[in-house]
Amino acid sequence: MAIFDDEPRKKPRPHEIGQDLSLLSADELSERIGILREEIERLEAELKAKSSTKSAAEALFRRG
């Protein structure tokens, strides 16, 4: 907690794989699950975009 209003607040640490979860509350666990689900969706979207690009490139070079 900041003593003065103009002091920057510390950001909570991001989730780390293998982290000790016993120190986290149920609310903190739920929040981290949500963050990880959003990250999985972001990773899957990037993977899909890369797969589409790869497929397009393969199709282009097969024509030649």
N, CA, C, O and CB atoms as a CASP TS submission, in Angstrom:
PFRMAT TS
TARGET T0000
AUTHOR 0000-0000-0000
METHOD Language model
MODEL 1
PARENT N/A
ATOM      1  N   MET     1       0.844  -1.173   0.000  1.00  0.00           N
ATOM      2  CA  MET     1       0.000   0.000   0.000  1.00  0.00           C
ATOM      3  C   MET     1       0.885   1.229   0.000  1.00  0.00           C
ATOM      4  O   MET     1       1.855   1.297   0.755  1.00  0.00           O
ATOM      5  CB  MET     1      -0.958   0.002   1.209  1.00  0.00           C
ATOM      6  N   ALA     2       0.562   2.199  -0.837  1.00  0.00           N
ATOM      7  CA  ALA     2       1.353   3.417  -0.944  1.00  0.00           C
ATOM      8  C   ALA     2       1.069   4.327   0.248  1.00  0.00           C
ATOM      9  O   ALA     2      -0.080   4.517   0.645  1.00  0.00           O
ATOM     10  CB  ALA     2       1.053   4.150  -2.271  1.00  0.00           C
ATOM     11  N   ILE     3       2.124   4.876   0.801  1.00  0.00           N
ATOM     12  CA  ILE     3       1.967   5.789   1.933  1.00  0.00           C
ATOM     13  C   ILE     3       1.417   7.120   1.447  1.00  0.00           C
ATOM     14  O   ILE     3       0.546   7.711   2.086  1.00  0.00           O
ATOM     15  CB  ILE     3       3.311   5.995   2.667  1.00  0.00           C
ATOM     16  N   PHE     4       1.923   7.584   0.325  1.00  0.00           N
ATOM     17  CA  PHE     4       1.475   8.843  -0.256  1.00  0.00           C
ATOM     18  C   PHE     4       0.743   8.548  -1.559  1.00  0.00           C
ATOM     19  O   PHE     4       1.034   7.568  -2.245  1.00  0.00           O
ATOM     20  CB  PHE     4       2.672   9.810  -0.495  1.00  0.00           C
ATOM     21  N   ASP     5      -0.220   9.421  -1.888  1.00  0.00           N
ATOM     22  CA  ASP     5      -1.015   9.205  -3.090  1.00  0.00           C
ATOM     23  C   ASP     5      -0.188   9.243  -4.365  1.00  0.00           C
ATOM     24  O   ASP     5      -0.549   8.601  -5.351  1.00  0.00           O
ATOM     25  CB  ASP     5      -2.102  10.232  -3.169  1.00  0.00           C
ATOM     26  N   ASP     6       0.921   9.989  -4.363  1.00  0.00           N
ATOM     27  CA  ASP     6       1.709  10.123  -5.583  1.00  0.00           C
ATOM     28  C   ASP     6       2.724   8.993  -5.762  1.00  0.00           C
ATOM     29  O   ASP     6       3.426   8.958  -6.773  1.00  0.00           O
ATOM     30  CB  ASP     6       2.425  11.448  -5.582  1.00  0.00           C
ATOM     31  N   GLU     7       2.815   8.078  -4.810  1.00  0.00           N
ATOM     32  CA  GLU     7       3.715   6.944  -4.943  1.00  0.00           C
ATOM     33  C   GLU     7       3.081   5.905  -5.860  1.00  0.00           C
ATOM     34  O   GLU     7       1.894   5.601  -5.739  1.00  0.00           O
ATOM     35  CB  GLU     7       4.043   6.330  -3.558  1.00  0.00           C
ATOM     36  N   PRO     8       3.870   5.371  -6.768  1.00  0.00           N
ATOM     37  CA  PRO     8       3.297   4.323  -7.639  1.00  0.00           C
ATOM     38  C   PRO     8       2.976   3.078  -6.829  1.00  0.00           C
ATOM     39  O   PRO     8       3.715   2.702  -5.919  1.00  0.00           O
ATOM     40  CB  PRO     8       4.272   3.966  -8.791  1.00  0.00           C
ATOM     41  N   ARG     9       1.881   2.457  -7.167  1.00  0.00           N
ATOM     42  CA  ARG     9       1.489   1.225  -6.490  1.00  0.00           C
ATOM     43  C   ARG     9       2.218   0.060  -7.122  1.00  0.00           C
ATOM     44  O   ARG     9       2.444   0.036  -8.332  1.00  0.00           O
ATOM     45  CB  ARG     9      -0.041   1.012  -6.551  1.00  0.00           C
ATOM     46  N   LYS    10       2.577  -0.892  -6.308  1.00  0.00           N
ATOM     47  CA  LYS    10       3.244  -2.076  -6.826  1.00  0.00           C
ATOM     48  C   LYS    10       2.234  -2.935  -7.567  1.00  0.00           C
ATOM     49  O   LYS    10       1.128  -3.181  -7.086  1.00  0.00           O
ATOM     50  CB  LYS    10       3.917  -2.877  -5.690  1.00  0.00           C
ATOM     51  N   LYS    11       2.635  -3.386  -8.746  1.00  0.00           N
ATOM     52  CA  LYS    11       1.778  -4.272  -9.518  1.00  0.00           C
ATOM     53  C   LYS    11       1.897  -5.672  -8.937  1.00  0.00           C
ATOM     54  O   LYS    11       2.976  -6.084  -8.511  1.00  0.00           O
ATOM     55  CB  LYS    11       2.157  -4.255 -11.030  1.00  0.00           C
ATOM     56  N   PRO    12       0.788  -6.403  -8.921  1.00  0.00           N
ATOM     57  CA  PRO    12       0.898  -7.788  -8.454  1.00  0.00           C
ATOM     58  C   PRO    12       1.781  -8.574  -9.417  1.00  0.00           C
ATOM     59  O   PRO    12       1.788  -8.327 -10.623  1.00  0.00           O
ATOM     60  CB  PRO    12      -0.508  -8.452  -8.331  1.00  0.00           C
ATOM     61  N   ARG    13       2.514  -9.511  -8.866  1.00  0.00           N
ATOM     62  CA  ARG    13       3.392 -10.319  -9.706  1.00  0.00           C
ATOM     63  C   ARG    13       2.549 -11.185 -10.622  1.00  0.00           C
ATOM     64  O   ARG    13       1.522 -11.724 -10.209  1.00  0.00           O
ATOM     65  CB  ARG    13       4.340 -11.191  -8.848  1.00  0.00           C
ATOM     66  N   PRO    14       2.986 -11.317 -11.865  1.00  0.00           N
ATOM     67  CA  PRO    14       2.251 -12.200 -12.773  1.00  0.00           C
ATOM     68  C   PRO    14       2.399 -13.649 -12.330  1.00  0.00           C
ATOM     69  O   PRO    14       3.282 -13.991 -11.544  1.00  0.00           O
ATOM     70  CB  PRO    14       2.748 -12.030 -14.226  1.00  0.00           C
ATOM     71  N   HIS    15       1.538 -14.464 -12.840  1.00  0.00           N
ATOM     72  CA  HIS    15       1.600 -15.884 -12.485  1.00  0.00           C
ATOM     73  C   HIS    15       2.869 -16.496 -13.045  1.00  0.00           C
ATOM     74  O   HIS    15       3.253 -16.226 -14.183  1.00  0.00           O
ATOM     75  CB  HIS    15       0.359 -16.642 -13.008  1.00  0.00           C
ATOM     76  N   GLU    16       3.505 -17.308 -12.250  1.00  0.00           N
ATOM     77  CA  GLU    16       4.695 -18.025 -12.680  1.00  0.00           C
ATOM     78  C   GLU    16       4.395 -19.521 -12.652  1.00  0.00           C
ATOM     79  O   GLU    16       3.842 -20.031 -11.677  1.00  0.00           O
ATOM     80  CB  GLU    16       5.920 -17.679 -11.777  1.00  0.00           C
ATOM     81  N   ILE    17       4.754 -20.206 -13.704  1.00  0.00           N
ATOM     82  CA  ILE    17       4.542 -21.647 -13.774  1.00  0.00           C
ATOM     83  C   ILE    17       5.322 -22.313 -12.639  1.00  0.00           C
ATOM     84  O   ILE    17       6.505 -22.032 -12.445  1.00  0.00           O
ATOM     85  CB  ILE    17       4.981 -22.214 -15.164  1.00  0.00           C
ATOM     86  N   GLY    18       4.665 -23.186 -11.899  1.00  0.00           N
ATOM     87  CA  GLY    18       5.305 -23.896 -10.803  1.00  0.00           C
ATOM     88  C   GLY    18       5.303 -23.138  -9.482  1.00  0.00           C
ATOM     89  O   GLY    18       5.863 -23.606  -8.491  1.00  0.00           O
ATOM     90  N   GLN    19       4.680 -21.982  -9.469  1.00  0.00           N
ATOM     91  CA  GLN    19       4.626 -21.136  -8.276  1.00  0.00           C
ATOM     92  C   GLN    19       3.849 -21.830  -7.158  1.00  0.00           C
ATOM     93  O   GLN    19       2.923 -22.597  -7.422  1.00  0.00           O
ATOM     94  CB  GLN    19       3.980 -19.776  -8.607  1.00  0.00           C
ATOM     95  N   ASP    20       4.231 -21.559  -5.907  1.00  0.00           N
ATOM     96  CA  ASP    20       3.515 -22.092  -4.747  1.00  0.00           C
ATOM     97  C   ASP    20       2.144 -21.417  -4.683  1.00  0.00           C
ATOM     98  O   ASP    20       2.051 -20.206  -4.480  1.00  0.00           O
ATOM     99  CB  ASP    20       4.326 -21.860  -3.415  1.00  0.00           C
ATOM    100  N   LEU    21       1.100 -22.194  -4.854  1.00  0.00           N
ATOM    101  CA  LEU    21      -0.258 -21.652  -4.892  1.00  0.00           C
ATOM    102  C   LEU    21      -0.912 -21.597  -3.517  1.00  0.00           C
ATOM    103  O   LEU    21      -1.980 -21.003  -3.368  1.00  0.00           O
ATOM    104  CB  LEU    21      -1.111 -22.475  -5.821  1.00  0.00           C
ATOM    105  N   SER    22      -0.300 -22.197  -2.528  1.00  0.00           N
ATOM    106  CA  SER    22      -0.909 -22.268  -1.205  1.00  0.00           C
ATOM    107  C   SER    22      -1.024 -20.898  -0.539  1.00  0.00           C
ATOM    108  O   SER    22      -1.820 -20.727   0.384  1.00  0.00           O
ATOM    109  CB  SER    22      -0.108 -23.198  -0.323  1.00  0.00           C
ATOM    110  N   LEU    23      -0.249 -19.933  -0.990  1.00  0.00           N
ATOM    111  CA  LEU    23      -0.281 -18.598  -0.394  1.00  0.00           C
ATOM    112  C   LEU    23      -1.337 -17.687  -1.018  1.00  0.00           C
ATOM    113  O   LEU    23      -1.550 -16.572  -0.542  1.00  0.00           O
ATOM    114  CB  LEU    23       1.072 -17.954  -0.521  1.00  0.00           C
ATOM    115  N   LEU    24      -1.997 -18.152  -2.075  1.00  0.00           N
ATOM    116  CA  LEU    24      -2.980 -17.337  -2.777  1.00  0.00           C
ATOM    117  C   LEU    24      -4.386 -17.612  -2.268  1.00  0.00           C
ATOM    118  O   LEU    24      -4.718 -18.741  -1.907  1.00  0.00           O
ATOM    119  CB  LEU    24      -2.908 -17.593  -4.277  1.00  0.00           C
ATOM    120  N   SER    25      -5.207 -16.568  -2.242  1.00  0.00           N
ATOM    121  CA  SER    25      -6.604 -16.723  -1.833  1.00  0.00           C
ATOM    122  C   SER    25      -7.406 -17.310  -2.996  1.00  0.00           C
ATOM    123  O   SER    25      -6.913 -17.394  -4.121  1.00  0.00           O
ATOM    124  CB  SER    25      -7.210 -15.355  -1.378  1.00  0.00           C
ATOM    125  N   ALA    26      -8.630 -17.708  -2.716  1.00  0.00           N
ATOM    126  CA  ALA    26      -9.510 -18.246  -3.758  1.00  0.00           C
ATOM    127  C   ALA    26      -9.755 -17.191  -4.837  1.00  0.00           C
ATOM    128  O   ALA    26      -9.778 -17.518  -6.024  1.00  0.00           O
ATOM    129  CB  ALA    26     -10.856 -18.716  -3.149  1.00  0.00           C
ATOM    130  N   ASP    27      -9.938 -15.925  -4.435  1.00  0.00           N
ATOM    131  CA  ASP    27     -10.142 -14.849  -5.407  1.00  0.00           C
ATOM    132  C   ASP    27      -8.915 -14.658  -6.290  1.00  0.00           C
ATOM    133  O   ASP    27      -9.042 -14.451  -7.497  1.00  0.00           O
ATOM    134  CB  ASP    27     -10.477 -13.542  -4.690  1.00  0.00           C
ATOM    135  N   GLU    28      -7.725 -14.726  -5.690  1.00  0.00           N
ATOM    136  CA  GLU    28      -6.493 -14.584  -6.460  1.00  0.00           C
ATOM    137  C   GLU    28      -6.330 -15.747  -7.436  1.00  0.00           C
ATOM    138  O   GLU    28      -5.888 -15.555  -8.569  1.00  0.00           O
ATOM    139  CB  GLU    28      -5.279 -14.501  -5.521  1.00  0.00           C
ATOM    140  N   LEU    29      -6.686 -16.940  -6.998  1.00  0.00           N
ATOM    141  CA  LEU    29      -6.611 -18.096  -7.893  1.00  0.00           C
ATOM    142  C   LEU    29      -7.572 -17.941  -9.065  1.00  0.00           C
ATOM    143  O   LEU    29      -7.207 -18.225 -10.206  1.00  0.00           O
ATOM    144  CB  LEU    29      -6.920 -19.389  -7.127  1.00  0.00           C
ATOM    145  N   SER    30      -8.786 -17.496  -8.796  1.00  0.00           N
ATOM    146  CA  SER    30      -9.774 -17.287  -9.861  1.00  0.00           C
ATOM    147  C   SER    30      -9.300 -16.228 -10.839  1.00  0.00           C
ATOM    148  O   SER    30      -9.463 -16.374 -12.050  1.00  0.00           O
ATOM    149  CB  SER    30     -11.130 -16.884  -9.269  1.00  0.00           C
ATOM    150  N   GLU    31      -8.719 -15.170 -10.315  1.00  0.00           N
ATOM    151  CA  GLU    31      -8.199 -14.094 -11.175  1.00  0.00           C
ATOM    152  C   GLU    31      -7.085 -14.620 -12.073  1.00  0.00           C
ATOM    153  O   GLU    31      -7.041 -14.305 -13.262  1.00  0.00           O
ATOM    154  CB  GLU    31      -7.679 -12.911 -10.321  1.00  0.00           C
ATOM    155  N   ARG    32      -6.201 -15.408 -11.516  1.00  0.00           N
ATOM    156  CA  ARG    32      -5.088 -15.949 -12.306  1.00  0.00           C
ATOM    157  C   ARG    32      -5.584 -16.935 -13.356  1.00  0.00           C
ATOM    158  O   ARG    32      -5.041 -16.988 -14.459  1.00  0.00           O
ATOM    159  CB  ARG    32      -4.066 -16.633 -11.391  1.00  0.00           C
ATOM    160  N   ILE    33      -6.603 -17.709 -13.026  1.00  0.00           N
ATOM    161  CA  ILE    33      -7.185 -18.624 -14.006  1.00  0.00           C
ATOM    162  C   ILE    33      -7.720 -17.823 -15.185  1.00  0.00           C
ATOM    163  O   ILE    33      -7.513 -18.200 -16.339  1.00  0.00           O
ATOM    164  CB  ILE    33      -8.311 -19.483 -13.368  1.00  0.00           C
ATOM    165  N   GLY    34      -8.406 -16.724 -14.904  1.00  0.00           N
ATOM    166  CA  GLY    34      -8.925 -15.864 -15.970  1.00  0.00           C
ATOM    167  C   GLY    34      -7.810 -15.289 -16.826  1.00  0.00           C
ATOM    168  O   GLY    34      -7.917 -15.258 -18.052  1.00  0.00           O
ATOM    169  N   ILE    35      -6.744 -14.837 -16.189  1.00  0.00           N
ATOM    170  CA  ILE    35      -5.600 -14.284 -16.918  1.00  0.00           C
ATOM    171  C   ILE    35      -4.974 -15.353 -17.813  1.00  0.00           C
ATOM    172  O   ILE    35      -4.639 -15.087 -18.967  1.00  0.00           O
ATOM    173  CB  ILE    35      -4.546 -13.722 -15.935  1.00  0.00           C
ATOM    174  N   LEU    36      -4.821 -16.555 -17.279  1.00  0.00           N
ATOM    175  CA  LEU    36      -4.226 -17.635 -18.062  1.00  0.00           C
ATOM    176  C   LEU    36      -5.137 -18.062 -19.212  1.00  0.00           C
ATOM    177  O   LEU    36      -4.644 -18.385 -20.293  1.00  0.00           O
ATOM    178  CB  LEU    36      -3.924 -18.832 -17.164  1.00  0.00           C
ATOM    179  N   ARG    37      -6.442 -18.071 -19.004  1.00  0.00           N
ATOM    180  CA  ARG    37      -7.370 -18.413 -20.097  1.00  0.00           C
ATOM    181  C   ARG    37      -7.275 -17.379 -21.218  1.00  0.00           C
ATOM    182  O   ARG    37      -7.269 -17.734 -22.396  1.00  0.00           O
ATOM    183  CB  ARG    37      -8.831 -18.500 -19.572  1.00  0.00           C
ATOM    184  N   GLU    38      -7.201 -16.088 -20.844  1.00  0.00           N
ATOM    185  CA  GLU    38      -7.048 -15.041 -21.854  1.00  0.00           C
ATOM    186  C   GLU    38      -5.740 -15.209 -22.614  1.00  0.00           C
ATOM    187  O   GLU    38      -5.691 -14.998 -23.826  1.00  0.00           O
ATOM    188  CB  GLU    38      -7.106 -13.653 -21.204  1.00  0.00           C
ATOM    189  N   GLU    39      -4.690 -15.583 -21.912  1.00  0.00           N
ATOM    190  CA  GLU    39      -3.397 -15.784 -22.563  1.00  0.00           C
ATOM    191  C   GLU    39      -3.439 -16.983 -23.499  1.00  0.00           C
ATOM    192  O   GLU    39      -2.850 -16.946 -24.579  1.00  0.00           O
ATOM    193  CB  GLU    39      -2.295 -15.972 -21.518  1.00  0.00           C
ATOM    194  N   ILE    40      -4.131 -18.047 -23.097  1.00  0.00           N
ATOM    195  CA  ILE    40      -4.277 -19.213 -23.973  1.00  0.00           C
ATOM    196  C   ILE    40      -5.026 -18.824 -25.244  1.00  0.00           C
ATOM    197  O   ILE    40      -4.639 -19.240 -26.336  1.00  0.00           O
ATOM    198  CB  ILE    40      -5.018 -20.361 -23.241  1.00  0.00           C
ATOM    199  N   GLU    41      -6.080 -18.041 -25.120  1.00  0.00           N
ATOM    200  CA  GLU    41      -6.831 -17.584 -26.289  1.00  0.00           C
ATOM    201  C   GLU    41      -5.941 -16.747 -27.212  1.00  0.00           C
ATOM    202  O   GLU    41      -6.012 -16.875 -28.435  1.00  0.00           O
ATOM    203  CB  GLU    41      -8.064 -16.766 -25.850  1.00  0.00           C
ATOM    204  N   ARG    42      -5.120 -15.907 -26.632  1.00  0.00           N
ATOM    205  CA  ARG    42      -4.211 -15.068 -27.414  1.00  0.00           C
ATOM    206  C   ARG    42      -3.188 -15.938 -28.150  1.00  0.00           C
ATOM    207  O   ARG    42      -2.896 -15.704 -29.323  1.00  0.00           O
ATOM    208  CB  ARG    42      -3.492 -14.045 -26.500  1.00  0.00           C
ATOM    209  N   LEU    43      -2.652 -16.934 -27.458  1.00  0.00           N
ATOM    210  CA  LEU    43      -1.679 -17.840 -28.076  1.00  0.00           C
ATOM    211  C   LEU    43      -2.317 -18.658 -29.195  1.00  0.00           C
ATOM    212  O   LEU    43      -1.707 -18.851 -30.247  1.00  0.00           O
ATOM    213  CB  LEU    43      -1.078 -18.775 -27.021  1.00  0.00           C
ATOM    214  N   GLU    44      -3.543 -19.141 -28.973  1.00  0.00           N
ATOM    215  CA  GLU    44      -4.224 -19.922 -29.994  1.00  0.00           C
ATOM    216  C   GLU    44      -4.533 -19.077 -31.231  1.00  0.00           C
ATOM    217  O   GLU    44      -4.441 -19.565 -32.357  1.00  0.00           O
ATOM    218  CB  GLU    44      -5.510 -20.515 -29.429  1.00  0.00           C
ATOM    219  N   ALA    45      -4.902 -17.805 -31.020  1.00  0.00           N
ATOM    220  CA  ALA    45      -5.169 -16.911 -32.153  1.00  0.00           C
ATOM    221  C   ALA    45      -3.891 -16.682 -32.964  1.00  0.00           C
ATOM    222  O   ALA    45      -3.931 -16.663 -34.194  1.00  0.00           O
ATOM    223  CB  ALA    45      -5.740 -15.557 -31.657  1.00  0.00           C
ATOM    224  N   GLU    46      -2.783 -16.511 -32.290  1.00  0.00           N
ATOM    225  CA  GLU    46      -1.507 -16.313 -32.987  1.00  0.00           C
ATOM    226  C   GLU    46      -1.109 -17.580 -33.743  1.00  0.00           C
ATOM    227  O   GLU    46      -0.621 -17.506 -34.871  1.00  0.00           O
ATOM    228  CB  GLU    46      -0.395 -15.917 -31.986  1.00  0.00           C
ATOM    229  N   LEU    47      -1.316 -18.726 -33.130  1.00  0.00           N
ATOM    230  CA  LEU    47      -1.012 -19.991 -33.788  1.00  0.00           C
ATOM    231  C   LEU    47      -1.863 -20.167 -35.039  1.00  0.00           C
ATOM    232  O   LEU    47      -1.370 -20.611 -36.075  1.00  0.00           O
ATOM    233  CB  LEU    47      -1.233 -21.162 -32.827  1.00  0.00           C
ATOM    234  N   LYS    48      -3.138 -19.819 -34.938  1.00  0.00           N
ATOM    235  CA  LYS    48      -4.040 -19.929 -36.083  1.00  0.00           C
ATOM    236  C   LYS    48      -3.595 -18.991 -37.203  1.00  0.00           C
ATOM    237  O   LYS    48      -3.614 -19.368 -38.374  1.00  0.00           O
ATOM    238  CB  LYS    48      -5.491 -19.613 -35.664  1.00  0.00           C
ATOM    239  N   ALA    49      -3.193 -17.764 -36.844  1.00  0.00           N
ATOM    240  CA  ALA    49      -2.732 -16.803 -37.844  1.00  0.00           C
ATOM    241  C   ALA    49      -1.472 -17.316 -38.534  1.00  0.00           C
ATOM    242  O   ALA    49      -1.337 -17.192 -39.752  1.00  0.00           O
ATOM    243  CB  ALA    49      -2.466 -15.431 -37.195  1.00  0.00           C
ATOM    244  N   LYS    50      -0.565 -17.882 -37.777  1.00  0.00           N
ATOM    245  CA  LYS    50       0.667 -18.412 -38.364  1.00  0.00           C
ATOM    246  C   LYS    50       0.374 -19.617 -39.254  1.00  0.00           C
ATOM    247  O   LYS    50       0.999 -19.778 -40.302  1.00  0.00           O
ATOM    248  CB  LYS    50       1.662 -18.800 -37.260  1.00  0.00           C
ATOM    249  N   SER    51      -0.557 -20.453 -38.851  1.00  0.00           N
ATOM    250  CA  SER    51      -0.926 -21.610 -39.665  1.00  0.00           C
ATOM    251  C   SER    51      -1.544 -21.160 -40.977  1.00  0.00           C
ATOM    252  O   SER    51      -1.269 -21.747 -42.024  1.00  0.00           O
ATOM    253  CB  SER    51      -1.902 -22.522 -38.904  1.00  0.00           C
ATOM    254  N   SER    52      -2.376 -20.123 -40.935  1.00  0.00           N
ATOM    255  CA  SER    52      -3.006 -19.597 -42.146  1.00  0.00           C
ATOM    256  C   SER    52      -1.955 -19.037 -43.092  1.00  0.00           C
ATOM    257  O   SER    52      -2.023 -19.259 -44.301  1.00  0.00           O
ATOM    258  CB  SER    52      -4.038 -18.513 -41.795  1.00  0.00           C
ATOM    259  N   THR    53      -0.992 -18.316 -42.552  1.00  0.00           N
ATOM    260  CA  THR    53       0.072 -17.740 -43.365  1.00  0.00           C
ATOM    261  C   THR    53       0.906 -18.845 -43.995  1.00  0.00           C
ATOM    262  O   THR    53       1.263 -18.766 -45.170  1.00  0.00           O
ATOM    263  CB  THR    53       0.961 -16.811 -42.520  1.00  0.00           C
ATOM    264  N   LYS    54       1.215 -19.871 -43.216  1.00  0.00           N
ATOM    265  CA  LYS    54       2.011 -20.990 -43.718  1.00  0.00           C
ATOM    266  C   LYS    54       1.263 -21.708 -44.831  1.00  0.00           C
ATOM    267  O   LYS    54       1.852 -22.051 -45.856  1.00  0.00           O
ATOM    268  CB  LYS    54       2.351 -21.974 -42.581  1.00  0.00           C
ATOM    269  N   SER    55      -0.031 -21.937 -44.635  1.00  0.00           N
ATOM    270  CA  SER    55      -0.834 -22.620 -45.653  1.00  0.00           C
ATOM    271  C   SER    55      -0.886 -21.818 -46.944  1.00  0.00           C
ATOM    272  O   SER    55      -0.799 -22.381 -48.035  1.00  0.00           O
ATOM    273  CB  SER    55      -2.253 -22.868 -45.137  1.00  0.00           C
ATOM    274  N   ALA    56      -1.026 -20.507 -46.821  1.00  0.00           N
ATOM    275  CA  ALA    56      -1.069 -19.647 -48.001  1.00  0.00           C
ATOM    276  C   ALA    56       0.264 -19.687 -48.746  1.00  0.00           C
ATOM    277  O   ALA    56       0.295 -19.747 -49.975  1.00  0.00           O
ATOM    278  CB  ALA    56      -1.413 -18.202 -47.603  1.00  0.00           C
ATOM    279  N   ALA    57       1.355 -19.653 -47.997  1.00  0.00           N
ATOM    280  CA  ALA    57       2.675 -19.701 -48.622  1.00  0.00           C
ATOM    281  C   ALA    57       2.898 -21.047 -49.313  1.00  0.00           C
ATOM    282  O   ALA    57       3.430 -21.097 -50.422  1.00  0.00           O
ATOM    283  CB  ALA    57       3.775 -19.450 -47.574  1.00  0.00           C
ATOM    284  N   GLU    58       2.498 -22.120 -48.667  1.00  0.00           N
ATOM    285  CA  GLU    58       2.660 -23.455 -49.272  1.00  0.00           C
ATOM    286  C   GLU    58       1.830 -23.569 -50.555  1.00  0.00           C
ATOM    287  O   GLU    58       2.287 -24.144 -51.543  1.00  0.00           O
ATOM    288  CB  GLU    58       2.244 -24.565 -48.265  1.00  0.00           C
ATOM    289  N   ALA    59       0.625 -23.028 -50.538  1.00  0.00           N
ATOM    290  CA  ALA    59      -0.234 -23.067 -51.710  1.00  0.00           C
ATOM    291  C   ALA    59       0.382 -22.248 -52.846  1.00  0.00           C
ATOM    292  O   ALA    59       0.305 -22.652 -54.006  1.00  0.00           O
ATOM    293  CB  ALA    59      -1.639 -22.542 -51.365  1.00  0.00           C
ATOM    294  N   LEU    60       0.975 -21.135 -52.536  1.00  0.00           N
ATOM    295  CA  LEU    60       1.596 -20.275 -53.536  1.00  0.00           C
ATOM    296  C   LEU    60       2.773 -21.001 -54.194  1.00  0.00           C
ATOM    297  O   LEU    60       2.909 -20.977 -55.417  1.00  0.00           O
ATOM    298  CB  LEU    60       2.065 -18.946 -52.896  1.00  0.00           C
ATOM    299  N   PHE    61       3.604 -21.632 -53.408  1.00  0.00           N
ATOM    300  CA  PHE    61       4.779 -22.277 -53.958  1.00  0.00           C
ATOM    301  C   PHE    61       4.461 -23.597 -54.663  1.00  0.00           C
ATOM    302  O   PHE    61       5.239 -24.046 -55.505  1.00  0.00           O
ATOM    303  CB  PHE    61       5.777 -22.515 -52.865  1.00  0.00           C
ATOM    304  N   ARG    62       3.343 -24.215 -54.336  1.00  0.00           N
ATOM    305  CA  ARG    62       2.938 -25.434 -55.043  1.00  0.00           C
ATOM    306  C   ARG    62       2.517 -25.112 -56.460  1.00  0.00           C
ATOM    307  O   ARG    62       2.674 -25.938 -57.359  1.00  0.00           O
ATOM    308  CB  ARG    62       1.797 -26.139 -54.303  1.00  0.00           C
ATOM    309  N   ARG    63       1.984 -23.920 -56.668  1.00  0.00           N
ATOM    310  CA  ARG    63       1.524 -23.514 -57.999  1.00  0.00           C
ATOM    311  C   ARG    63       2.701 -23.368 -58.968  1.00  0.00           C
ATOM    312  O   ARG    63       2.600 -23.691 -60.151  1.00  0.00           O
ATOM    313  CB  ARG    63       0.743 -22.190 -57.914  1.00  0.00           C
ATOM    314  N   GLY    64       3.802 -22.879 -58.439  1.00  0.00           N
ATOM    315  CA  GLY    64       4.956 -22.562 -59.289  1.00  0.00           C
ATOM    316  C   GLY    64       5.677 -23.740 -59.694  1.00  0.00           C
ATOM    317  O   GLY    64       6.673 -23.639 -60.411  1.00  0.00           O
TER
END
